[in-house]
PDB file of C-alpha atoms in Angstrom:
ATOM      1  CA  MET A  19       0.000   0.000   0.000  1.00  0.00           C
ATOM      2  CA  PRO A  20       1.608   3.300  -1.007  1.00  0.00           C
ATOM      3  CA  THR A  21       1.979   5.975   1.632  1.00  0.00           C
ATOM      4  CA  ASP A  22       0.398   9.412   1.396  1.00  0.00           C
ATOM      5  CA  LYS A  23       3.767  10.852   0.575  1.00  0.00           C
ATOM      6  CA  SER A  24       4.339   8.613  -2.425  1.00  0.00           C
ATOM      7  CA  ILE A  25       0.921   9.631  -3.740  1.00  0.00           C
ATOM      8  CA  SER A  26       1.315  13.349  -3.143  1.00  0.00           C
ATOM      9  CA  ARG A  27       4.543  13.572  -5.093  1.00  0.00           C
ATOM     10  CA  TYR A  28       2.458  13.216  -8.271  1.00  0.00           C
ATOM     11  CA  LEU A  29       0.220  16.133  -7.326  1.00  0.00           C
ATOM     12  CA  PRO A  30      -1.064  18.415  -8.618  1.00  0.00           C
ATOM     13  CA  LEU A  31      -1.880  16.768 -11.926  1.00  0.00           C
ATOM     14  CA  THR A  32      -2.330  19.008 -14.932  1.00  0.00           C
ATOM     15  CA  GLU A  33      -5.853  19.302 -16.260  1.00  0.00           C
ATOM     16  CA  SER A  34      -4.990  17.140 -19.292  1.00  0.00           C
ATOM     17  CA  THR A  35      -3.350  14.430 -17.204  1.00  0.00           C
ATOM     18  CA  CYS A  36      -6.252  14.400 -14.779  1.00  0.00           C
ATOM     19  CA  CYS A  37      -8.769  14.017 -17.616  1.00  0.00           C
ATOM     20  CA  ILE A  38      -6.721  11.287 -19.306  1.00  0.00           C
ATOM     21  CA  MET A  39      -6.538   9.367 -16.040  1.00  0.00           C
ATOM     22  CA  LEU A  40     -10.230   9.601 -15.364  1.00  0.00           C
ATOM     23  CA  ALA A  41     -10.940   8.324 -18.860  1.00  0.00           C
ATOM     24  CA  LEU A  42      -8.668   5.362 -18.106  1.00  0.00           C
ATOM     25  CA  THR A  43     -10.673   3.988 -15.211  1.00  0.00           C
ATOM     26  CA  LEU A  44     -11.810   1.705 -18.036  1.00  0.00           C
ATOM     27  CA  PRO A  45      -9.361   0.284 -20.595  1.00  0.00           C
ATOM     28  CA  LEU A  46      -9.219   2.482 -23.691  1.00  0.00           C
ATOM     29  CA  HIS A  47      -6.874   3.107 -26.594  1.00  0.00           C
ATOM     30  CA  GLY A  48      -5.580   6.570 -27.404  1.00  0.00           C
ATOM     31  CA  TYR A  49      -8.373   7.741 -29.631  1.00  0.00           C
ATOM     32  CA  GLY A  50     -10.917   6.374 -27.162  1.00  0.00           C
ATOM     33  CA  VAL A  51      -9.305   8.565 -24.490  1.00  0.00           C
ATOM     34  CA  MET A  52      -9.628  11.677 -26.676  1.00  0.00           C
ATOM     35  CA  GLN A  53     -13.296  10.968 -27.343  1.00  0.00           C
ATOM     36  CA  ARG A  54     -14.101  10.123 -23.740  1.00  0.00           C
ATOM     37  CA  VAL A  55     -12.405  13.245 -22.387  1.00  0.00           C
ATOM     38  CA  GLU A  56     -14.314  15.440 -24.804  1.00  0.00           C
ATOM     39  CA  GLU A  57     -17.541  13.657 -23.939  1.00  0.00           C
ATOM     40  CA  VAL A  58     -17.261  13.811 -20.137  1.00  0.00           C
ATOM     41  CA  SER A  59     -16.108  17.429 -20.180  1.00  0.00           C
ATOM     42  CA  GLY A  60     -18.971  18.471 -22.426  1.00  0.00           C
ATOM     43  CA  GLY A  61     -16.466  19.522 -25.098  1.00  0.00           C
ATOM     44  CA  GLU A  62     -14.678  21.807 -22.625  1.00  0.00           C
ATOM     45  CA  VAL A  63     -11.429  19.834 -22.637  1.00  0.00           C
ATOM     46  CA  ARG A  64      -9.855  18.593 -25.852  1.00  0.00           C
ATOM     47  CA  ILE A  65      -6.650  16.639 -25.915  1.00  0.00           C
ATOM     48  CA  GLY A  66      -4.516  16.728 -29.032  1.00  0.00           C
ATOM     49  CA  PRO A  67      -2.657  13.607 -30.160  1.00  0.00           C
ATOM     50  CA  GLY A  68       0.768  15.104 -29.399  1.00  0.00           C
ATOM     51  CA  THR A  69      -0.213  15.955 -25.852  1.00  0.00           C
ATOM     52  CA  LEU A  70      -1.857  12.560 -25.382  1.00  0.00           C
ATOM     53  CA  TYR A  71       1.093  10.575 -26.711  1.00  0.00           C
ATOM     54  CA  GLY A  72       3.505  12.290 -24.321  1.00  0.00           C
ATOM     55  CA  ALA A  73       1.127  11.952 -21.370  1.00  0.00           C
ATOM     56  CA  LEU A  74       0.548   8.230 -21.963  1.00  0.00           C
ATOM     57  CA  GLN A  75       4.281   7.600 -22.156  1.00  0.00           C
ATOM     58  CA  ALA A  76       4.921   9.536 -18.955  1.00  0.00           C
ATOM     59  CA  LEU A  77       2.046   7.895 -17.071  1.00  0.00           C
ATOM     60  CA  GLU A  78       3.173   4.429 -18.125  1.00  0.00           C
ATOM     61  CA  LYS A  79       6.745   5.172 -17.075  1.00  0.00           C
ATOM     62  CA  GLU A  80       5.523   6.350 -13.680  1.00  0.00           C
ATOM     63  CA  GLY A  81       3.447   3.194 -13.260  1.00  0.00           C
ATOM     64  CA  LEU A  82       0.148   5.077 -13.025  1.00  0.00           C
ATOM     65  CA  ILE A  83      -1.265   3.325 -16.074  1.00  0.00           C
ATOM     66  CA  VAL A  84      -0.471  -0.026 -17.600  1.00  0.00           C
ATOM     67  CA  ARG A  85      -0.855  -1.437 -21.096  1.00  0.00           C
ATOM     68  CA  ALA A  86      -4.074  -3.411 -21.397  1.00  0.00           C
ATOM     69  CA  GLY A  87      -3.702  -4.626 -24.955  1.00  0.00           C
ATOM     70  CA  GLU A  88      -2.669  -3.793 -28.470  1.00  0.00           C
ATOM     71  CA  GLN A  89      -4.668  -3.986 -31.646  1.00  0.00           C
ATOM     72  CA  ASP A  90      -3.860  -2.634 -35.109  1.00  0.00           C
ATOM     73  CA  ARG A  91      -0.998  -0.444 -33.818  1.00  0.00           C
ATOM     74  CA  ARG A  92      -3.314   0.968 -31.157  1.00  0.00           C
ATOM     75  CA  LYS A  93      -2.237   0.412 -27.584  1.00  0.00           C
ATOM     76  CA  SER A  94      -4.857   0.452 -24.882  1.00  0.00           C
ATOM     77  CA  TYR A  95      -4.186   1.391 -21.294  1.00  0.00           C
ATOM     78  CA  VAL A  96      -5.900   1.250 -17.926  1.00  0.00           C
ATOM     79  CA  LEU A  97      -5.194   2.837 -14.521  1.00  0.00           C
ATOM     80  CA  THR A  98      -3.070   0.860 -12.059  1.00  0.00           C
ATOM     81  CA  PRO A  99      -4.106   0.715  -8.369  1.00  0.00           C
ATOM     82  CA  VAL A 100      -1.541   3.454  -7.629  1.00  0.00           C
ATOM     83  CA  GLY A 101      -2.899   5.502 -10.542  1.00  0.00           C
ATOM     84  CA  ARG A 102      -6.369   5.175  -9.099  1.00  0.00           C
ATOM     85  CA  GLU A 103      -5.160   6.472  -5.720  1.00  0.00           C
ATOM     86  CA  VAL A 104      -3.355   9.381  -7.323  1.00  0.00           C
ATOM     87  CA  LEU A 105      -6.486  10.284  -9.251  1.00  0.00           C
ATOM     88  CA  ALA A 106      -8.605  10.029  -6.093  1.00  0.00           C
ATOM     89  CA  ALA A 107      -6.182  12.323  -4.256  1.00  0.00           C
ATOM     90  CA  GLN A 108      -6.299  14.841  -7.095  1.00  0.00           C
ATOM     91  CA  ILE A 109     -10.099  14.805  -7.143  1.00  0.00           C
ATOM     92  CA  ALA A 110     -10.191  15.367  -3.363  1.00  0.00           C
ATOM     93  CA  ARG A 111      -7.830  18.290  -3.840  1.00  0.00           C
ATOM     94  CA  LEU A 112     -10.045  19.770  -6.538  1.00  0.00           C
ATOM     95  CA  GLU A 113     -13.133  19.284  -4.366  1.00  0.00           C
ATOM     96  CA  THR A 114     -11.579  21.386  -1.637  1.00  0.00           C
ATOM     97  CA  ILE A 115     -10.805  24.135  -4.128  1.00  0.00           C
ATOM     98  CA  VAL A 116     -14.258  23.977  -5.714  1.00  0.00           C
ATOM     99  CA  LYS A 117     -15.896  24.219  -2.295  1.00  0.00           C
ATOM    100  CA  ALA A 118     -13.718  27.158  -1.259  1.00  0.00           C
ATOM    101  CA  GLY A 119     -14.374  28.811  -4.608  1.00  0.00           C
ATOM    102  CA  ARG A 120     -18.132  28.412  -4.332  1.00  0.00           C
ATOM    103  CA  SER A 121     -18.230  29.922  -0.863  1.00  0.00           C
ATOM    104  CA  ALA A 122     -15.856  32.736  -1.827  1.00  0.00           C
ATOM    105  CA  LEU A 123     -18.104  33.614  -4.742  1.00  0.00           C
ATOM    106  CA  GLY A 124     -21.182  33.337  -2.560  1.00  0.00           C
ATOM    107  CA  SER A 125     -22.847  30.562  -4.496  1.00  0.00           C
ATOM    108  CA  ALA A 126     -22.406  27.724  -1.999  1.00  0.00           C
TER     109      ALA A 126
ATOM    110  CA  MET X  25      -2.189  21.404 -63.166  1.00  0.00           C
ATOM    111  CA  ASP X  26      -3.097  18.524 -60.888  1.00  0.00           C
ATOM    112  CA  GLY X  27      -0.663  15.817 -59.929  1.00  0.00           C
ATOM    113  CA  SER X  28       2.581  17.619 -60.711  1.00  0.00           C
ATOM    114  CA  THR X  29       5.262  17.842 -58.046  1.00  0.00           C
ATOM    115  CA  VAL X  30       6.587  21.275 -57.138  1.00  0.00           C
ATOM    116  CA  LEU X  31       9.842  21.565 -55.207  1.00  0.00           C
ATOM    117  CA  ARG X  32      10.612  24.536 -52.984  1.00  0.00           C
ATOM    118  CA  ARG X  33      13.634  25.184 -50.842  1.00  0.00           C
ATOM    119  CA  LYS X  34      13.408  27.296 -47.746  1.00  0.00           C
ATOM    120  CA  TRP X  35      15.494  27.556 -44.619  1.00  0.00           C
ATOM    121  CA  PHE X  36      13.979  27.681 -41.155  1.00  0.00           C
ATOM    122  CA  TRP X  37      15.921  27.725 -37.905  1.00  0.00           C
ATOM    123  CA  PRO X  38      14.880  25.077 -35.384  1.00  0.00           C
ATOM    124  CA  TRP X  39      13.085  27.672 -33.234  1.00  0.00           C
ATOM    125  CA  GLN X  40      11.010  28.865 -36.197  1.00  0.00           C
ATOM    126  CA  ASP X  41       8.620  25.929 -36.334  1.00  0.00           C
ATOM    127  CA  GLU X  42       5.568  28.167 -36.072  1.00  0.00           C
ATOM    128  CA  ALA X  43       6.755  30.308 -38.969  1.00  0.00           C
ATOM    129  CA  GLU X  44       7.288  27.113 -40.940  1.00  0.00           C
ATOM    130  CA  GLU X  45       3.734  25.963 -40.197  1.00  0.00           C
ATOM    131  CA  ALA X  46       2.414  29.362 -41.259  1.00  0.00           C
ATOM    132  CA  TRP X  47       4.417  29.239 -44.495  1.00  0.00           C
ATOM    133  CA  LEU X  48       3.061  25.776 -45.347  1.00  0.00           C
ATOM    134  CA  GLU X  49      -0.489  26.908 -44.588  1.00  0.00           C
ATOM    135  CA  ARG X  50      -0.079  29.990 -46.746  1.00  0.00           C
ATOM    136  CA  LEU X  51       1.136  27.901 -49.691  1.00  0.00           C
ATOM    137  CA  SER X  52      -1.770  25.526 -49.151  1.00  0.00           C
ATOM    138  CA  SER X  53      -4.470  28.189 -49.022  1.00  0.00           C
ATOM    139  CA  GLU X  54      -3.049  30.771 -51.441  1.00  0.00           C
ATOM    140  CA  GLU X  55      -1.178  28.764 -54.055  1.00  0.00           C
ATOM    141  CA  GLY X  56      -2.876  25.377 -53.816  1.00  0.00           C
ATOM    142  CA  LEU X  57       0.453  23.751 -52.967  1.00  0.00           C
ATOM    143  CA  HIS X  58       0.053  20.878 -50.534  1.00  0.00           C
ATOM    144  CA  LEU X  59       3.046  19.309 -48.832  1.00  0.00           C
ATOM    145  CA  GLU X  60       3.651  15.711 -49.873  1.00  0.00           C
ATOM    146  CA  SER X  61       7.072  15.080 -48.360  1.00  0.00           C
ATOM    147  CA  VAL X  62      10.117  16.772 -46.898  1.00  0.00           C
ATOM    148  CA  ARG X  63      13.509  15.972 -48.361  1.00  0.00           C
ATOM    149  CA  PHE X  64      17.093  16.676 -47.522  1.00  0.00           C
ATOM    150  CA  PHE X  65      18.608  20.133 -47.856  1.00  0.00           C
ATOM    151  CA  ASN X  66      15.425  21.904 -46.725  1.00  0.00           C
ATOM    152  CA  THR X  67      13.562  20.820 -49.799  1.00  0.00           C
ATOM    153  CA  TYR X  68       9.802  20.558 -49.611  1.00  0.00           C
ATOM    154  CA  ALA X  69       7.825  18.620 -52.210  1.00  0.00           C
ATOM    155  CA  PHE X  70       4.315  19.824 -52.936  1.00  0.00           C
ATOM    156  CA  SER X  71       1.508  18.653 -55.141  1.00  0.00           C
ATOM    157  CA  ARG X  72      -0.606  21.297 -56.788  1.00  0.00           C
ATOM    158  CA  SER X  73      -4.354  20.970 -56.611  1.00  0.00           C
ATOM    159  CA  GLY X  74      -7.436  23.053 -56.098  1.00  0.00           C
ATOM    160  CA  ARG X  75      -8.534  21.112 -53.051  1.00  0.00           C
ATOM    161  CA  LEU X  76      -9.375  22.732 -49.744  1.00  0.00           C
ATOM    162  CA  PRO X  77      -6.418  23.943 -47.687  1.00  0.00           C
ATOM    163  CA  TYR X  78      -4.640  22.044 -44.945  1.00  0.00           C
ATOM    164  CA  ALA X  79      -3.583  23.028 -41.463  1.00  0.00           C
ATOM    165  CA  TYR X  80      -0.001  21.992 -40.700  1.00  0.00           C
ATOM    166  CA  ARG X  81       1.551  21.158 -37.353  1.00  0.00           C
ATOM    167  CA  LEU X  82       5.110  20.156 -36.504  1.00  0.00           C
ATOM    168  CA  ASP X  83       5.923  17.930 -33.580  1.00  0.00           C
ATOM    169  CA  TYR X  84       9.443  17.152 -32.469  1.00  0.00           C
ATOM    170  CA  ARG X  85       9.978  13.558 -31.462  1.00  0.00           C
ATOM    171  CA  ARG X  86      12.562  10.931 -32.224  1.00  0.00           C
ATOM    172  CA  THR X  87      10.712   7.645 -31.891  1.00  0.00           C
ATOM    173  CA  SER X  88      12.058   4.132 -31.983  1.00  0.00           C
ATOM    174  CA  ARG X  89      11.114   2.085 -35.004  1.00  0.00           C
ATOM    175  CA  LYS X  90       8.725   0.117 -32.809  1.00  0.00           C
ATOM    176  CA  GLU X  91       7.027   3.182 -31.366  1.00  0.00           C
ATOM    177  CA  ARG X  92       6.734   4.989 -34.680  1.00  0.00           C
ATOM    178  CA  GLU X  93       3.591   3.203 -35.825  1.00  0.00           C
ATOM    179  CA  THR X  94       1.790   3.673 -32.501  1.00  0.00           C
ATOM    180  CA  TYR X  95       2.664   7.364 -32.551  1.00  0.00           C
ATOM    181  CA  ARG X  96       1.505   7.915 -36.117  1.00  0.00           C
ATOM    182  CA  GLN X  97      -1.645   5.832 -35.607  1.00  0.00           C
ATOM    183  CA  LEU X  98      -2.691   8.055 -32.716  1.00  0.00           C
ATOM    184  CA  PHE X  99      -2.406  11.122 -34.947  1.00  0.00           C
ATOM    185  CA  ARG X 100      -4.164   9.343 -37.804  1.00  0.00           C
ATOM    186  CA  ASP X 101      -7.085   8.492 -35.508  1.00  0.00           C
ATOM    187  CA  ALA X 102      -7.322  12.170 -34.591  1.00  0.00           C
ATOM    188  CA  GLY X 103      -7.476  13.118 -38.288  1.00  0.00           C
ATOM    189  CA  TRP X 104      -3.816  14.056 -38.830  1.00  0.00           C
ATOM    190  CA  GLU X 105      -1.905  12.689 -41.779  1.00  0.00           C
ATOM    191  CA  HIS X 106       1.834  12.213 -41.354  1.00  0.00           C
ATOM    192  CA  VAL X 107       3.547  13.745 -44.390  1.00  0.00           C
ATOM    193  CA  GLY X 108       7.190  13.624 -43.479  1.00  0.00           C
ATOM    194  CA  GLU X 109      10.004  13.435 -40.999  1.00  0.00           C
ATOM    195  CA  MET X 110      13.148  15.546 -40.947  1.00  0.00           C
ATOM    196  CA  ASN X 111      15.804  15.523 -38.230  1.00  0.00           C
ATOM    197  CA  GLY X 112      13.279  14.515 -35.605  1.00  0.00           C
ATOM    198  CA  TRP X 113      10.614  16.937 -36.864  1.00  0.00           C
ATOM    199  CA  GLN X 114       7.326  15.242 -37.623  1.00  0.00           C
ATOM    200  CA  TYR X 115       5.140  16.958 -40.203  1.00  0.00           C
ATOM    201  CA  PHE X 116       1.395  16.500 -39.900  1.00  0.00           C
ATOM    202  CA  ARG X 117      -1.482  17.938 -41.885  1.00  0.00           C
ATOM    203  CA  LYS X 118      -5.243  17.986 -41.552  1.00  0.00           C
ATOM    204  CA  PRO X 119      -7.869  19.539 -43.821  1.00  0.00           C
ATOM    205  CA  VAL X 120      -9.044  22.856 -42.415  1.00  0.00           C
ATOM    206  CA  THR X 121     -12.564  22.567 -41.043  1.00  0.00           C
ATOM    207  CA  PRO X 122     -14.121  25.745 -39.704  1.00  0.00           C
ATOM    208  CA  GLY X 123     -14.873  25.622 -36.010  1.00  0.00           C
ATOM    209  CA  GLU X 124     -12.812  22.524 -35.394  1.00  0.00           C
ATOM    210  CA  SER X 125      -9.677  22.462 -33.292  1.00  0.00           C
ATOM    211  CA  SER X 126      -6.474  21.881 -35.183  1.00  0.00           C
ATOM    212  CA  GLU X 127      -3.907  21.589 -32.417  1.00  0.00           C
ATOM    213  CA  ILE X 128      -1.787  18.574 -31.757  1.00  0.00           C
ATOM    214  CA  LEU X 129      -0.480  20.011 -28.488  1.00  0.00           C
ATOM    215  CA  THR X 130      -3.356  21.263 -26.394  1.00  0.00           C
ATOM    216  CA  ASP X 131      -1.673  22.439 -23.224  1.00  0.00           C
ATOM    217  CA  ARG X 132       1.271  24.545 -22.215  1.00  0.00           C
ATOM    218  CA  GLU X 133       3.081  21.663 -20.492  1.00  0.00           C
ATOM    219  CA  SER X 134       3.240  19.534 -23.616  1.00  0.00           C
ATOM    220  CA  LYS X 135       4.409  22.507 -25.708  1.00  0.00           C
ATOM    221  CA  ILE X 136       7.206  23.086 -23.217  1.00  0.00           C
ATOM    222  CA  GLU X 137       8.074  19.374 -23.353  1.00  0.00           C
ATOM    223  CA  LYS X 138       8.394  19.568 -27.127  1.00  0.00           C
ATOM    224  CA  TYR X 139      10.936  22.397 -26.911  1.00  0.00           C
ATOM    225  CA  ARG X 140      12.745  20.629 -24.093  1.00  0.00           C
ATOM    226  CA  ARG X 141      13.270  17.597 -26.300  1.00  0.00           C
ATOM    227  CA  LEU X 142      14.456  19.916 -29.064  1.00  0.00           C
ATOM    228  CA  SER X 143      16.855  21.818 -26.820  1.00  0.00           C
ATOM    229  CA  ALA X 144      18.239  18.545 -25.418  1.00  0.00           C
ATOM    230  CA  SER X 145      19.111  17.442 -28.969  1.00  0.00           C
ATOM    231  CA  TYR X 146      20.943  20.672 -29.761  1.00  0.00           C
ATOM    232  CA  ALA X 147      22.724  20.730 -26.407  1.00  0.00           C
ATOM    233  CA  PHE X 148      23.974  17.257 -27.314  1.00  0.00           C
ATOM    234  CA  PHE X 149      25.106  18.375 -30.792  1.00  0.00           C
ATOM    235  CA  CYS X 150      26.886  21.291 -29.139  1.00  0.00           C
ATOM    236  CA  LEU X 151      28.738  19.041 -26.716  1.00  0.00           C
ATOM    237  CA  PHE X 152      29.587  16.658 -29.527  1.00  0.00           C
ATOM    238  CA  SER X 153      31.139  19.381 -31.682  1.00  0.00           C
ATOM    239  CA  MET X 154      32.973  20.793 -28.657  1.00  0.00           C
ATOM    240  CA  MET X 155      34.635  17.416 -28.191  1.00  0.00           C
ATOM    241  CA  PHE X 156      35.734  17.378 -31.804  1.00  0.00           C
ATOM    242  CA  LEU X 157      36.990  20.923 -31.552  1.00  0.00           C
ATOM    243  CA  ALA X 158      39.070  20.051 -28.489  1.00  0.00           C
ATOM    244  CA  ARG X 159      40.364  16.924 -30.186  1.00  0.00           C
ATOM    245  CA  THR X 160      41.326  18.808 -33.358  1.00  0.00           C
ATOM    246  CA  ILE X 161      43.164  21.444 -31.343  1.00  0.00           C
ATOM    247  CA  THR X 162      45.122  18.982 -29.159  1.00  0.00           C
ATOM    248  CA  ILE X 163      45.997  16.489 -31.871  1.00  0.00           C
ATOM    249  CA  GLY X 164      46.908  19.100 -34.441  1.00  0.00           C
ATOM    250  CA  ARG X 165      49.029  21.196 -32.091  1.00  0.00           C
ATOM    251  CA  GLY X 166      52.005  22.563 -33.983  1.00  0.00           C
ATOM    252  CA  SER X 167      50.971  21.041 -37.265  1.00  0.00           C
ATOM    253  CA  PRO X 168      49.871  23.698 -39.742  1.00  0.00           C
ATOM    254  CA  GLY X 169      46.934  23.333 -42.052  1.00  0.00           C
ATOM    255  CA  ASN X 170      44.253  22.262 -39.613  1.00  0.00           C
ATOM    256  CA  GLU X 171      42.924  25.778 -39.092  1.00  0.00           C
ATOM    257  CA  PRO X 172      39.997  25.241 -41.495  1.00  0.00           C
ATOM    258  CA  LEU X 173      38.945  22.217 -39.461  1.00  0.00           C
ATOM    259  CA  ILE X 174      39.238  24.168 -36.211  1.00  0.00           C
ATOM    260  CA  ILE X 175      37.210  27.007 -37.674  1.00  0.00           C
ATOM    261  CA  THR X 176      34.533  24.584 -38.881  1.00  0.00           C
ATOM    262  CA  TRP X 177      34.135  22.904 -35.486  1.00  0.00           C
ATOM    263  CA  ALA X 178      34.222  26.247 -33.700  1.00  0.00           C
ATOM    264  CA  ALA X 179      31.504  27.568 -36.020  1.00  0.00           C
ATOM    265  CA  LEU X 180      29.383  24.504 -35.279  1.00  0.00           C
ATOM    266  CA  VAL X 181      29.852  24.931 -31.532  1.00  0.00           C
ATOM    267  CA  LEU X 182      28.759  28.532 -31.881  1.00  0.00           C
ATOM    268  CA  ALA X 183      25.765  27.707 -34.088  1.00  0.00           C
ATOM    269  CA  PHE X 184      24.513  24.918 -31.820  1.00  0.00           C
ATOM    270  CA  SER X 185      24.966  27.142 -28.752  1.00  0.00           C
ATOM    271  CA  VAL X 186      22.899  29.914 -30.308  1.00  0.00           C
ATOM    272  CA  ILE X 187      20.196  27.442 -31.355  1.00  0.00           C
ATOM    273  CA  THR X 188      20.071  25.893 -27.877  1.00  0.00           C
ATOM    274  CA  PHE X 189      19.889  29.352 -26.325  1.00  0.00           C
ATOM    275  CA  LYS X 190      17.085  30.458 -28.647  1.00  0.00           C
ATOM    276  CA  ILE X 191      15.038  27.341 -27.883  1.00  0.00           C
ATOM    277  CA  ARG X 192      15.599  27.764 -24.151  1.00  0.00           C
ATOM    278  CA  SER X 193      14.392  31.348 -24.261  1.00  0.00           C
ATOM    279  CA  ARG X 194      11.319  30.086 -26.087  1.00  0.00           C
ATOM    280  CA  ILE X 195      10.710  27.705 -23.168  1.00  0.00           C
ATOM    281  CA  ARG X 196      11.150  30.558 -20.685  1.00  0.00           C
ATOM    282  CA  ARG X 197       8.581  32.619 -22.573  1.00  0.00           C
ATOM    283  CA  LEU X 198       6.132  29.731 -22.554  1.00  0.00           C
ATOM    284  CA  ARG X 199       6.680  29.248 -18.817  1.00  0.00           C
ATOM    285  CA  SER X 200       6.140  32.895 -18.006  1.00  0.00           C
ATOM    286  CA  GLY X 201       2.879  32.808 -19.902  1.00  0.00           C
ATOM    287  CA  ILE X 202       3.613  35.868 -22.024  1.00  0.00           C
ATOM    288  CA  ARG X 203       3.172  33.787 -25.088  1.00  0.00           C
ATOM    289  CA  ARG X 204       1.114  30.649 -25.417  1.00  0.00           C
TER     290      ARG X 204
END
């Protein structure tokens, strides 16, 4: 079980990385990630192929995602248990900020 | 005339990738010249046709043979056609569609990463030519006639230093958020 410290060294995640990771709670290949991110963000976040390629490589190297298969030159990935924890920690962090933001703006 | 190949030569410094993209897009929209391949000695091969213009984007990445297909497939899936590779520069094009995003790098971090890879390459070339310069000076000590070689290596050291510096200042600008 990783300690809090080993999780927090990945934080904060960039918006793109965070969105890629939340798309990868289910196994998906690259293009699937792009579509899913656009879909869940209501078109607000778009991830270009250059950004995605670099992010997938970095996440795999860090052990936050793992290869789940390969078909027709398309690699699919899924979150690892550590990746899931990192994502959960990031979401908790964002929740705190969102809450503080709502109350600061008087719309809580 | 459709189908004919037009060759153009033009020099761009490694930090001028955006100017290069703009030049390719201008040729595509104004002259109907669409990039087909990039060749040695800054030669660009175009086909002439009246089709709709392309957007061009340059990525910088040296991939292994094994990774190359995965990398290109990802771009292909996103609608980008790979048209050439030159010294680590990857040329992609996509037909211009109004209202649709045509960026391959969609955040500041990945743009910075691209220039970091580029600057690492040139820092390496710089070091490499410095070693040769030092070697030429020490080996050729006292023997006349190796000045041209010394001058050549020294010029390369200087050129690679300037290029590395220019790319690094580009990274600094991106970091400071003055330019996106």
